[in-house]
Tab-separated table of C-alpha atoms in Angstrom:
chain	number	residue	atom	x	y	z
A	278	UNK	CA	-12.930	-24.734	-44.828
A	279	UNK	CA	-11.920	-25.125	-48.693
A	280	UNK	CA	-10.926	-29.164	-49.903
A	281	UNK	CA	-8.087	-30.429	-47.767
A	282	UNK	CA	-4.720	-31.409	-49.333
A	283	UNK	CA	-3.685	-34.517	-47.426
A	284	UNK	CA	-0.032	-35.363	-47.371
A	285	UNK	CA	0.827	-39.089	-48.330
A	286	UNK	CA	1.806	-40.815	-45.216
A	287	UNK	CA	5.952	-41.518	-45.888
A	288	UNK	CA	5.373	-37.507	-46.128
A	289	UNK	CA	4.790	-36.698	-42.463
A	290	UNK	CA	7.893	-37.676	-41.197
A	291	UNK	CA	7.333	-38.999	-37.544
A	292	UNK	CA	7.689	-42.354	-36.718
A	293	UNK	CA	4.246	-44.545	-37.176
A	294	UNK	CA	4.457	-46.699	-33.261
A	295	UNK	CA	2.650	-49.800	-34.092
A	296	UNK	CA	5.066	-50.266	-36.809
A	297	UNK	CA	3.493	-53.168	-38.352
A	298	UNK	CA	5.359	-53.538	-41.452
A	299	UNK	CA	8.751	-53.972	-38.905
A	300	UNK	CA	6.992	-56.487	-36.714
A	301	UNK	CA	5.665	-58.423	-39.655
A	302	UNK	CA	9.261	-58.210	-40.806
A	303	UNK	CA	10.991	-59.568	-37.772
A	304	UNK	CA	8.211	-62.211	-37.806
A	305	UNK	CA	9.393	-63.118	-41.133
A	306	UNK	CA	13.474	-62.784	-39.931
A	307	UNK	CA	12.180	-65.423	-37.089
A	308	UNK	CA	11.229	-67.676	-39.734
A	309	UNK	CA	14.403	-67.509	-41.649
A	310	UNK	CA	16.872	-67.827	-38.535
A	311	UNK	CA	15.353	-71.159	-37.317
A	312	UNK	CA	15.340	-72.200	-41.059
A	313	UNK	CA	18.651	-71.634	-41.900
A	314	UNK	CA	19.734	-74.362	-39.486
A	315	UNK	CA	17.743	-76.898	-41.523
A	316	UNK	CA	19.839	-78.004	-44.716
A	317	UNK	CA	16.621	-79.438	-46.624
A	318	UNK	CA	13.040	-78.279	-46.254
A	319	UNK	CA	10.695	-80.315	-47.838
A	320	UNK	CA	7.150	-80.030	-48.373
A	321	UNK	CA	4.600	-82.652	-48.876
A	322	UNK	CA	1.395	-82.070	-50.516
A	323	UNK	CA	-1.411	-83.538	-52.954
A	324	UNK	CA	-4.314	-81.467	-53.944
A	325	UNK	CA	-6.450	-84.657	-53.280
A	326	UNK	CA	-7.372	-85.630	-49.484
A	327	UNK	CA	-6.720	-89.425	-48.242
A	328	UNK	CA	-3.935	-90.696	-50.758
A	329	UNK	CA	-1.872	-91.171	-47.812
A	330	UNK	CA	0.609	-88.468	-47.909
A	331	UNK	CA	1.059	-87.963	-44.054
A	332	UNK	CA	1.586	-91.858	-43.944
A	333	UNK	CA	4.150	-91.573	-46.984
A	334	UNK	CA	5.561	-88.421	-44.681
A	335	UNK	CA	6.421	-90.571	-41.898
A	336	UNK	CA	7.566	-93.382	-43.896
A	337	UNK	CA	10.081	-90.747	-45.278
A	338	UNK	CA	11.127	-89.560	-42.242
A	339	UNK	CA	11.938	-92.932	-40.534
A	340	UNK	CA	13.560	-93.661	-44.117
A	341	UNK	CA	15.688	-90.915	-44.019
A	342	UNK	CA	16.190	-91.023	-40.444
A	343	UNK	CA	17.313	-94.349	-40.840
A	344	UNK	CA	20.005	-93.678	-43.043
A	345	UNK	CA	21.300	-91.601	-40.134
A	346	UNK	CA	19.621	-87.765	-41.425
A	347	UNK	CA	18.326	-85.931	-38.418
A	348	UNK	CA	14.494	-85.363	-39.402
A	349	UNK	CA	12.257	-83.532	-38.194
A	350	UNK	CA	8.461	-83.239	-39.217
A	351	UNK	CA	6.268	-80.416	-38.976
A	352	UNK	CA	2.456	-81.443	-39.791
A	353	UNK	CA	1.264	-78.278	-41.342
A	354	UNK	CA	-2.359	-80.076	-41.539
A	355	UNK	CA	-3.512	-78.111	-37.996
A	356	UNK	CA	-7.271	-79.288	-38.603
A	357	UNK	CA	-7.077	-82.419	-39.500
A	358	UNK	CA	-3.751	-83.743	-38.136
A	359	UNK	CA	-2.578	-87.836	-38.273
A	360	UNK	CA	1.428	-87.959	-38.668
A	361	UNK	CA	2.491	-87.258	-34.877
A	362	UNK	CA	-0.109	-90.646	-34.310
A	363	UNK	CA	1.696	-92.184	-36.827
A	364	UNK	CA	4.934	-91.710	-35.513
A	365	UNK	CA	4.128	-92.510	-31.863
A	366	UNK	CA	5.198	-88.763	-30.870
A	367	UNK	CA	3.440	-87.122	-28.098
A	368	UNK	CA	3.551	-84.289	-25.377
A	369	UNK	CA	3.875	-83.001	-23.503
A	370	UNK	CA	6.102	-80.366	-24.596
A	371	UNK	CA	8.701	-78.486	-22.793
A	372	UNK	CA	8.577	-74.428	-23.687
A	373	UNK	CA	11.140	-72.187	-22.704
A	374	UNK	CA	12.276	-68.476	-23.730
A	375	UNK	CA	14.226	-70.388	-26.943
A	376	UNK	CA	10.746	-72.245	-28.288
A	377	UNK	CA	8.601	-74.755	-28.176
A	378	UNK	CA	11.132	-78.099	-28.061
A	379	UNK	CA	9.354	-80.883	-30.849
A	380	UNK	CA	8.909	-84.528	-29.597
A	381	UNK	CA	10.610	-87.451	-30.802
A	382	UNK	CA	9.119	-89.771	-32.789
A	383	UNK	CA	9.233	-93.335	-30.276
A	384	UNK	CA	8.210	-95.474	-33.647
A	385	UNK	CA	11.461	-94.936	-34.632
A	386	UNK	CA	13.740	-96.948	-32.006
A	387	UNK	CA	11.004	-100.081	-32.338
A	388	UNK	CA	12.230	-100.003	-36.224
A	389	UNK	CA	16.011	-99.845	-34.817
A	390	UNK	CA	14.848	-103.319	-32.892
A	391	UNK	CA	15.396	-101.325	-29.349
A	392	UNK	CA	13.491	-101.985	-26.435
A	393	UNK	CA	10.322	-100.692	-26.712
A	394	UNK	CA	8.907	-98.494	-23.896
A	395	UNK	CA	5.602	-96.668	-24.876
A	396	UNK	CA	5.565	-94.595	-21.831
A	397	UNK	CA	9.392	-93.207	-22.078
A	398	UNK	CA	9.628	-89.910	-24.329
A	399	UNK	CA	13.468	-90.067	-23.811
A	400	UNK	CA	15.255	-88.724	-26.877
A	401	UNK	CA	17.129	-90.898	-29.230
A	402	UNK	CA	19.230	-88.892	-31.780
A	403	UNK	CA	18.243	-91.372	-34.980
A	404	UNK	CA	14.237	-90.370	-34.395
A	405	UNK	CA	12.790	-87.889	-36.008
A	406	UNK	CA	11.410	-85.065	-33.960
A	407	UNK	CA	7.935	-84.237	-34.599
A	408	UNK	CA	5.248	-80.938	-34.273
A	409	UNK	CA	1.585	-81.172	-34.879
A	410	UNK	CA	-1.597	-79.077	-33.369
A	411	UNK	CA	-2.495	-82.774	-32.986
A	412	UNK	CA	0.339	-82.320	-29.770
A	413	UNK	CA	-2.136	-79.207	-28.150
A	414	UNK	CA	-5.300	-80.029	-29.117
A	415	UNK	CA	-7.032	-82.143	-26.757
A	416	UNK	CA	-8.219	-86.019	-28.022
A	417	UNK	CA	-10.634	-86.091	-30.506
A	418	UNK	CA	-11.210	-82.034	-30.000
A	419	UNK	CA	-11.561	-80.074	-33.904
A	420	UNK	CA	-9.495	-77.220	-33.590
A	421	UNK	CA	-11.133	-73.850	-32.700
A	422	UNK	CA	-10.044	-70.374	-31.980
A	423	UNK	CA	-11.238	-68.219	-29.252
A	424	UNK	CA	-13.777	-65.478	-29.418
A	425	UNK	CA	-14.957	-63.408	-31.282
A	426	UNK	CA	-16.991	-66.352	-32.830
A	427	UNK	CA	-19.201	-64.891	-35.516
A	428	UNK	CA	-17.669	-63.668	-38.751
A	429	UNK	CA	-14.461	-66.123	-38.560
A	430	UNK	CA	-14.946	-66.876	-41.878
A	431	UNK	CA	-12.753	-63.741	-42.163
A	432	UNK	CA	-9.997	-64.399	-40.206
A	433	UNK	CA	-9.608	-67.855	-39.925
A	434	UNK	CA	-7.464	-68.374	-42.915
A	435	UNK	CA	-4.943	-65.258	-41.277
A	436	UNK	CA	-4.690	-67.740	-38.193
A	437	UNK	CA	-4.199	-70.860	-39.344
A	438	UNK	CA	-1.032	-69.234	-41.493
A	439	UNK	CA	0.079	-67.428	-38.465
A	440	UNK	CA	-0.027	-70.788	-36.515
A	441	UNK	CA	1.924	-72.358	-39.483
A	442	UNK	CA	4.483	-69.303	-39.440
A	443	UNK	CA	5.085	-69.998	-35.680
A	444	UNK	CA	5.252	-73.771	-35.988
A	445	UNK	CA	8.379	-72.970	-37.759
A	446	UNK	CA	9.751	-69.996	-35.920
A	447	UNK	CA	8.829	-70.845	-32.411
A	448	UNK	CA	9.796	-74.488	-32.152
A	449	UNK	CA	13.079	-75.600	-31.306
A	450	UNK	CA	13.877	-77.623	-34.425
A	451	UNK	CA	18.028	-77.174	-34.004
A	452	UNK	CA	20.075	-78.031	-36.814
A	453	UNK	CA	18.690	-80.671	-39.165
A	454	UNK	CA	19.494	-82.518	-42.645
A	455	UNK	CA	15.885	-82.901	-43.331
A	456	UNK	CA	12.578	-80.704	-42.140
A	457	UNK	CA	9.355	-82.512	-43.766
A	458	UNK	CA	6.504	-80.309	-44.074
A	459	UNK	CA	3.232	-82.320	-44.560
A	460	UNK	CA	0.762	-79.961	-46.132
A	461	UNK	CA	-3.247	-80.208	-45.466
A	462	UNK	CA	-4.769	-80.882	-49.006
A	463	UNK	CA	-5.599	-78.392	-51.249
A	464	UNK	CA	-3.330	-75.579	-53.099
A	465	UNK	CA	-3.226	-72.460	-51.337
A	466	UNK	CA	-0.724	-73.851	-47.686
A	467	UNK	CA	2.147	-74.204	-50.177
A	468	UNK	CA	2.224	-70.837	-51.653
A	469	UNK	CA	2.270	-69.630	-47.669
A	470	UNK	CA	4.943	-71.735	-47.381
A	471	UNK	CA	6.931	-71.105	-50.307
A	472	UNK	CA	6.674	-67.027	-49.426
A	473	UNK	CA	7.499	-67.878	-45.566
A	474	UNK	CA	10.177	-70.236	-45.798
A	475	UNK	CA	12.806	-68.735	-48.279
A	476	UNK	CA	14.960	-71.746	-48.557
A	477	UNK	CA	12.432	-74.365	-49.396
A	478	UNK	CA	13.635	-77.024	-51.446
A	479	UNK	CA	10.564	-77.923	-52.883
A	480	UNK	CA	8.055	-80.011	-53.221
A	481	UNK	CA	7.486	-83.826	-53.546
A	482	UNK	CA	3.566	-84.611	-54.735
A	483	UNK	CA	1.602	-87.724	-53.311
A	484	UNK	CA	-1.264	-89.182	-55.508
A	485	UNK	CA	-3.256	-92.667	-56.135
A	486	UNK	CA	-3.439	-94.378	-59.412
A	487	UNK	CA	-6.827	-92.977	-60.084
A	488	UNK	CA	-7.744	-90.601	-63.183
A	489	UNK	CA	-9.663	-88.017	-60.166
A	490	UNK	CA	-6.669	-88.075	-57.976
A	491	UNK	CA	-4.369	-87.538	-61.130
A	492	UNK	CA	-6.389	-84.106	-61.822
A	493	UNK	CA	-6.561	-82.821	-58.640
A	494	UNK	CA	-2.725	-83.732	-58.107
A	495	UNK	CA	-1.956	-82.141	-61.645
A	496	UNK	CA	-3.395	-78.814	-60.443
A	497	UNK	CA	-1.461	-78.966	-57.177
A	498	UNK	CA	1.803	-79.480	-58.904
A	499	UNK	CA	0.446	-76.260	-61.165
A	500	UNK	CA	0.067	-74.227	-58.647
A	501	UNK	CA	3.429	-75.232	-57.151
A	502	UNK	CA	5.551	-74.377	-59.912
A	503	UNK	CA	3.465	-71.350	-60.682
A	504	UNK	CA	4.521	-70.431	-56.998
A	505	UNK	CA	8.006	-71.098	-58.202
A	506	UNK	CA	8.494	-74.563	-55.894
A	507	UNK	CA	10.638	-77.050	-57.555
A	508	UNK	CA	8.951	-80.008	-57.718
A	509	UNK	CA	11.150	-83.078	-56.984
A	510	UNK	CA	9.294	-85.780	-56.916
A	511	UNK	CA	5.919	-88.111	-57.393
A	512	UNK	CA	5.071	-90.847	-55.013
A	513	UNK	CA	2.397	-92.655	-56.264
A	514	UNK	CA	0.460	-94.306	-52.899
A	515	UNK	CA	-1.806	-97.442	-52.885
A	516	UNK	CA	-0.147	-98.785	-56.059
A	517	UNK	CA	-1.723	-101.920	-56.420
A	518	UNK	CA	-2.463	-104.244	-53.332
A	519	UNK	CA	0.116	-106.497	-51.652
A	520	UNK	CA	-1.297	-110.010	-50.908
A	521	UNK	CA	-0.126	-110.449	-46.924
A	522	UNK	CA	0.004	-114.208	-47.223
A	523	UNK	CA	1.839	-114.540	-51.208
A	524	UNK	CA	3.147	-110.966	-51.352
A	525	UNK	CA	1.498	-110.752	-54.878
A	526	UNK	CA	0.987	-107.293	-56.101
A	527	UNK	CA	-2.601	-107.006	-57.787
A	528	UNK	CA	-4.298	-103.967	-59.282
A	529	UNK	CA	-6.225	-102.252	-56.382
A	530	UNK	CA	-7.138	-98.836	-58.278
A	531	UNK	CA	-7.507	-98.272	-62.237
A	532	UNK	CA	-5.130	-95.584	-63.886
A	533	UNK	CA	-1.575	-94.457	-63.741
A	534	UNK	CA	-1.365	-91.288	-62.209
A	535	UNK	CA	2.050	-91.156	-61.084
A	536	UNK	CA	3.535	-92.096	-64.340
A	537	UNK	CA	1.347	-89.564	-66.029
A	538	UNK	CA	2.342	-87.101	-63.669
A	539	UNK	CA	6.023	-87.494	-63.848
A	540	UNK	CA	5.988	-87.160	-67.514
A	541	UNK	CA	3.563	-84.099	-67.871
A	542	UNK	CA	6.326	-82.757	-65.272
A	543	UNK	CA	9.406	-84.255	-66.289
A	544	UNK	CA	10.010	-85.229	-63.033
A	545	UNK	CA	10.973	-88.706	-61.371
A	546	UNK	CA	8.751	-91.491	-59.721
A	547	UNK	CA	10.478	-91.671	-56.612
A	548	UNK	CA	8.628	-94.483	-55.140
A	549	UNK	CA	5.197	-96.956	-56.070
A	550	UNK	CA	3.786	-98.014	-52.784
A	551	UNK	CA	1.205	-100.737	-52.602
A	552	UNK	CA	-1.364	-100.894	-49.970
A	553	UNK	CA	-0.316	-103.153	-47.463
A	554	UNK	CA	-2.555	-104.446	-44.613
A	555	UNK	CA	-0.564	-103.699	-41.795
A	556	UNK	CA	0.672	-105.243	-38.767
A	557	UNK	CA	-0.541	-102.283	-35.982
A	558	UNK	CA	2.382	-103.651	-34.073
A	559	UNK	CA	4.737	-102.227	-36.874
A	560	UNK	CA	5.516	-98.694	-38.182
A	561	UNK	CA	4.874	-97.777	-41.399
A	562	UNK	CA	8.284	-98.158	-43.679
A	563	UNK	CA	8.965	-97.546	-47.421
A	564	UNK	CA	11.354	-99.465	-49.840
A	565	UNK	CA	14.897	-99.015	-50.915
A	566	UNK	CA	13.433	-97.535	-53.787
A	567	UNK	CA	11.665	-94.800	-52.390
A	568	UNK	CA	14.679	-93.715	-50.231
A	569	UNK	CA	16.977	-93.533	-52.598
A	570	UNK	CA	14.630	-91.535	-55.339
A	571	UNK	CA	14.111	-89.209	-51.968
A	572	UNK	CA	18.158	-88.858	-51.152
A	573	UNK	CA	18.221	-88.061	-55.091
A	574	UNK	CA	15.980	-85.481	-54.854
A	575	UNK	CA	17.304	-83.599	-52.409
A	576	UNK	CA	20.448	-83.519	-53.890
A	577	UNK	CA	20.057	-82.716	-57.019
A	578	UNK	CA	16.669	-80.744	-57.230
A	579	UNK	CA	15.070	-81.380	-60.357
A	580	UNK	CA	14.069	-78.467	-62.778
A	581	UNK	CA	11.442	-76.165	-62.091
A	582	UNK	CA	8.488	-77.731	-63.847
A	583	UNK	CA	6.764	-76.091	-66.397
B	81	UNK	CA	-0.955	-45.526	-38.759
B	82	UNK	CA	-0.114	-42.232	-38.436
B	83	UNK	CA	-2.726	-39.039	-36.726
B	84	UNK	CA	-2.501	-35.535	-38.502
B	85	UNK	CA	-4.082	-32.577	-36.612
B	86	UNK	CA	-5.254	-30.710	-39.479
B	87	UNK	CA	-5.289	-27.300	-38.028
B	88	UNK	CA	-1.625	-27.412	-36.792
B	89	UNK	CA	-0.668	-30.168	-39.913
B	90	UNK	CA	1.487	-32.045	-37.239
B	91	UNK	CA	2.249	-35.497	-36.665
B	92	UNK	CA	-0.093	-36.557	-32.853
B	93	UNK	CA	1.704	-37.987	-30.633
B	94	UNK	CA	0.478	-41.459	-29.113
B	95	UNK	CA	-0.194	-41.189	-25.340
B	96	UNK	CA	-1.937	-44.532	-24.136
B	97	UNK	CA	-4.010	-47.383	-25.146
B	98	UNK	CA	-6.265	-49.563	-23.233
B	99	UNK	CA	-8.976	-52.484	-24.333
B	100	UNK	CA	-11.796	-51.059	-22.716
B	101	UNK	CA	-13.388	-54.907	-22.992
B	102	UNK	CA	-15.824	-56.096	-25.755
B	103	UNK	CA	-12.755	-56.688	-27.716
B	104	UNK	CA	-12.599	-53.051	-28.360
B	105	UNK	CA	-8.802	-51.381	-28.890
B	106	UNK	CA	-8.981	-47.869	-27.794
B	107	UNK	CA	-5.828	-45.772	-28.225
B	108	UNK	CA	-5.511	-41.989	-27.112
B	109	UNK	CA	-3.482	-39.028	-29.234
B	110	UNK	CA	-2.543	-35.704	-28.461
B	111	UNK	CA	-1.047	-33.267	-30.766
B	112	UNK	CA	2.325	-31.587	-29.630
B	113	UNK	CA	1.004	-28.363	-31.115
B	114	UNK	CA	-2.387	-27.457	-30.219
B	115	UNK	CA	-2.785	-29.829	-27.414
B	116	UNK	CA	-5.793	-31.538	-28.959
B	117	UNK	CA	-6.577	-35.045	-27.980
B	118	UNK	CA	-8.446	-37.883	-29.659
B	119	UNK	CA	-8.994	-41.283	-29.174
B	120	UNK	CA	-9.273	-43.739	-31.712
B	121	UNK	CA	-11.666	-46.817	-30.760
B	122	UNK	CA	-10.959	-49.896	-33.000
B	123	UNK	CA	-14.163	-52.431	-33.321
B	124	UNK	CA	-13.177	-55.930	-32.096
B	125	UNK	CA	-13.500	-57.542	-35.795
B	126	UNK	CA	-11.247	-54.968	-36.902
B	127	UNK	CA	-8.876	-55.393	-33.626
B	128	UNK	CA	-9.085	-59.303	-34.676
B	129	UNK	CA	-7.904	-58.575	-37.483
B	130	UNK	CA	-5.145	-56.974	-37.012
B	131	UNK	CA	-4.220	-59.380	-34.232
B	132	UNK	CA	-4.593	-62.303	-36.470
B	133	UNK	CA	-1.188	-61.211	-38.162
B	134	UNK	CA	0.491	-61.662	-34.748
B	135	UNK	CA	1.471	-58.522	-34.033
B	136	UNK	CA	0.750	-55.116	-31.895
B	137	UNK	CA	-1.644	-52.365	-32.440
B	138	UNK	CA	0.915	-49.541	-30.998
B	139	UNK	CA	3.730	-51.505	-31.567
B	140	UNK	CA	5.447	-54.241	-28.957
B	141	UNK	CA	6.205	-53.653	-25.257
B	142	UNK	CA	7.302	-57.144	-24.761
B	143	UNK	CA	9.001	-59.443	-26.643
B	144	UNK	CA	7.083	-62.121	-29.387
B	145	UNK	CA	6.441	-64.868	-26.807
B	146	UNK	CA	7.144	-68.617	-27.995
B	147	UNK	CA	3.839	-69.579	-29.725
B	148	UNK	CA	2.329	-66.601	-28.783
B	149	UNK	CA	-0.714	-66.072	-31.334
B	150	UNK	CA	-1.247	-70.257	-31.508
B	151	UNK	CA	-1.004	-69.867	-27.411
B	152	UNK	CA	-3.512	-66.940	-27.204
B	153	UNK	CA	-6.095	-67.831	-29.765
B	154	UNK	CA	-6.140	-72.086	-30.169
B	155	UNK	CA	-8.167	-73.537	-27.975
B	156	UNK	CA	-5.572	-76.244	-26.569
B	157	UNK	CA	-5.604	-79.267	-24.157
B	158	UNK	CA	-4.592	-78.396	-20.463
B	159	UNK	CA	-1.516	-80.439	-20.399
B	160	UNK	CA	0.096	-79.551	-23.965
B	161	UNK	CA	3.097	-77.841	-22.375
B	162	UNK	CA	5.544	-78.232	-19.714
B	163	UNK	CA	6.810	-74.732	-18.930
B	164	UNK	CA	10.861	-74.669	-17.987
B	165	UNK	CA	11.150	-73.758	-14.385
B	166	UNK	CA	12.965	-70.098	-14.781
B	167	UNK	CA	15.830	-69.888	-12.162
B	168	UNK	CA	14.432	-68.232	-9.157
B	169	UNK	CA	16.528	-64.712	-8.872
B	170	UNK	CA	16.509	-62.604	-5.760
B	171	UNK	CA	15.249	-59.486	-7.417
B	172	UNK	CA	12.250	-61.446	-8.859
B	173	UNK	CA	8.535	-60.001	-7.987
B	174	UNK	CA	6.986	-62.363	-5.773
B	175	UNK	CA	3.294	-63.501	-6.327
B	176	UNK	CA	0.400	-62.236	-3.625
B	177	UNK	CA	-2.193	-65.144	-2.993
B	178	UNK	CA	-4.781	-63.723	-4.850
B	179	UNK	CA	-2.393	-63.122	-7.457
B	180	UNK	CA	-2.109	-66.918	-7.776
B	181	UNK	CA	-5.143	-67.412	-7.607
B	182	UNK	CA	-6.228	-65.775	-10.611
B	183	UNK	CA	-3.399	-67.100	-12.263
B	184	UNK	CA	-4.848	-70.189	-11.720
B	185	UNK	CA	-8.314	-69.481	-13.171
B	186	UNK	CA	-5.982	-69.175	-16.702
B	187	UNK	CA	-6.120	-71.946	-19.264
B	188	UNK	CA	-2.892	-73.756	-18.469
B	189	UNK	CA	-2.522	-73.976	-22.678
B	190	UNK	CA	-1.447	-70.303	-21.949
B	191	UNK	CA	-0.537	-70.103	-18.186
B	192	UNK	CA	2.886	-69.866	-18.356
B	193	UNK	CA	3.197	-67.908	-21.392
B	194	UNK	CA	0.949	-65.355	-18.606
B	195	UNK	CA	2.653	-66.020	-15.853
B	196	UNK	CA	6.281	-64.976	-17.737
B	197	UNK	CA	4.734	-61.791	-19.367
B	198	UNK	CA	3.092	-60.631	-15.715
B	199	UNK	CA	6.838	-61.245	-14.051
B	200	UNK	CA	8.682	-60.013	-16.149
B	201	UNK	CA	7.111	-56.787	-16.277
B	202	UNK	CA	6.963	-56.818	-12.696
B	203	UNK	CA	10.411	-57.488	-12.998
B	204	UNK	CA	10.663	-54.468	-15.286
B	205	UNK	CA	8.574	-51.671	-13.344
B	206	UNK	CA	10.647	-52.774	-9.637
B	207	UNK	CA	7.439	-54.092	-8.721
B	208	UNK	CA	8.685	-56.383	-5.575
B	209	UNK	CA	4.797	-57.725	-5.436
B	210	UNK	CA	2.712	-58.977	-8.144
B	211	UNK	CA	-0.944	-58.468	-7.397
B	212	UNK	CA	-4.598	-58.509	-8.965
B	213	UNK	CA	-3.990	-54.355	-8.930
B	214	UNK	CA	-0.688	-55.219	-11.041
B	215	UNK	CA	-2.155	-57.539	-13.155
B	216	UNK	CA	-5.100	-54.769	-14.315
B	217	UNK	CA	-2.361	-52.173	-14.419
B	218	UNK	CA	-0.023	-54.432	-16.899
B	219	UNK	CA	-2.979	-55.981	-18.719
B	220	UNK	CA	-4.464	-52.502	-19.808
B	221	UNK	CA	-0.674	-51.380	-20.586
B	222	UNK	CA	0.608	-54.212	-22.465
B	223	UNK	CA	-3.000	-54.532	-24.219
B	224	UNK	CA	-3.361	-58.459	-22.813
B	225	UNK	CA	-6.979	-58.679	-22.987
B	226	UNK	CA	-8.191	-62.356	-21.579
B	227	UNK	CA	-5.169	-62.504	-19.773
């Protein structure tokens, strides 16, 4: 038999069954359906770990929630997960043939001065509602995928962004002013994002005053806008230290990363939070400032940054 | 992924699949012309992968179940969910004791997502009676290995 001459595969004619490319496509139209009930979809990222940025997440959503938005808040960090803790959310949670149905953040009514009641889930319409891997992953248990075990390394990544794509197809988020998406740190979750979610706002950066975090948040905010997410916002976190007793603000960190950041980007400073040492018996809450440099930014995006 | 029979230069037609175990995909094709048969066997890495995308080597019987790939591949607490009663029909297949029983041996992170997927093709076949027999028959069809 001489050299074959293979036909290209769009050339044979009949139908291919598995028909990936159409399931990866309704996958995608999934994505886009539950989205387009959400008026604002916000992500929150830093390239640095522990600058706060899930506790600057849920002091946005009770913020904004506050102000009478309906929030919700998807923690996209499924290995290392903190804001459904923060906002007192828990499971479990009811499923049914529409989704997975988020939890409500309790946190929220004990800043609204209402009774508290840690063991009542019932939903209020002012608290945000709330989905983690922090909600199915048993306490204190690292996340881990099923078999086969060896050779993950090669899949993992796949997973974790088809757990992220699901998080925002398959759960019940209804119709919302404001979906905050708190990223795990590191670059490469908001490009996923930004190619799965097609109306994303953008972006809103969290660093610390420090010359490392300033870096590390300066190539985050890079890779953003090279993704082509508008970048609203920087919220510099631990600005200073707040003196419980005197409520004197004193340098806890040298440098000045968010205003070096907002100028590099020509974008605003939406909020300088100092550390607080904090009552456990209260949630965590942000200024007037912050929430109205948030309300601004969703409403009139800033320019794509450079 | 489409099968050419290069003697007849047509288009095989898929017949079945199975997962054999091991992880292995194994999916049979027979062309319309000749009557040739072959069976492609996938390795499980390669079925992983595939898999990891969230989607069907063969294409979908059943609809994308809520949470499906973080149901079928997390390892999740027992008590994450609360499945929503479904309204008890007439016409619905009923469950056999041993049915129920392995049922029960399921992770409850993924028990109901199993239980729906069992019923409702059950449901779909006029299958009054879901048994273990059933359950092997719909698992190899529907390609639900560890289910």
């Amino acid at each position: 038999m001489g050299p074959l001459s293979f036909r290209t595969y769009h050339e044979v004619a009949g139908e291919d069954r598995s028909q990936l490319g159409e399931q990866v496509s309704a996958q995608r139209e999934r994505v886009s359906a539950r989205m387009r009930l959400v008026t604002h979809v916000i992500a929150v990222m830093s390239g640095k770990g522990g600058v706060g940025k899930s506790y600057v997440t849920a002091g946005m959503a009770l913020a904004l929630a506050r102000r009478g938005y309906r929030v919700g808040v998807l923690d996209a960090d499924l290995a290392s997960p903190t804001v459904a803790r923060m906002l007192d959310a828990s499971g479990p949670l009811r499923i049914d043939s529409d989704g997975a149905h988020p939890a409500r953040a309790r946190i929220a009514r004990r800043m609204e001065g209402q009774v508290t009641d840690p063991s009542s889930n019932i939903p209020s319409s002012a608290a945000p509602v709330v989905f983690s891997s922090d909600l199915l992953l048993a306490d204190g248990a690292p996340l881990r995928w099923k078999e086969p075990g060896t050779e993950q390394f090669v899949w993992r990544s796949v997973l974790e962004t088809g757990a992220l794509r699901e998080f925002l197809s398959d759960v019940v988020w209804g119709v919302l002013d404001v979906l905050l998406i708190d990223l795990p740190p590191g670059t490469d979750k908001l490009g996923d994002l930004a190619q799965l979610v097609p109306n994303l706002a953008g972006a809103i950066a969290v660093t610390i005053p420090t010359e490392e975090s300033r870096r590390s948040v300066e190539r985050a905010m890079r890779s953003a806008a090279s993704a082509g997410v508008t970048l609203l916002g920087v919220i510099e976190n631990m600005s200073g230290y707040e003196c419980g007793g005197c409520g004197r603000i004193d340098r806890l960190f040298e440098g000045q990363a968010g205003a070096a950041l907002t100028a590099e980007f020509g974008v605003p400073l939406l909020a300088a939070l100092p550390f607080r040492a904090l009552d456990s018996s209260q949630p965590p809450a942000l200024d007037e400032a912050m929430l109205v440099g948030v309300l601004s930014s969703i409403t009139t995006p800033a320019s794509p940054a450079p | 992924m489409k099968f050419l029979c290069i003697d007849c230069d047509s288009q095989m037609q898929f017949e079945e699949r199975q997962v054999p175990g091991d992880g292995t995909f194994a999916a049979a094709f027979r062309c319309p012309s000749c009557n040739r048969a072959i069976a492609l066997l996938a390795n499980p890495m390669e079925t992983q992968l595939v898999g990891s995308l969230g989607v069907k080597i063969g294409g979908r019987t059943l609809d994308e179940q809520p949470l499906e790939l973080v149901r079928s591949t997390v390892i999740g607490r027992d008590d994450a969910f609360e499945d929503a009663p479904t309204a008890q029909a007439s016409n619905r297949p009923r469950w056999s004791l041993d049915a129920r029983e392995r049922l029960e041996r399921v992770p409850s992170f993924v028990r109901g997502m199993v239980k729906k997927i069992y019923t409702d093709y059950a449901a779909e076949h006029g299958i009054a009676e879901i048994t273990p027999d059933v359950m092997d028959v719909a698992r190899t069809e529907l390609g639900l290995e560890g289910m």
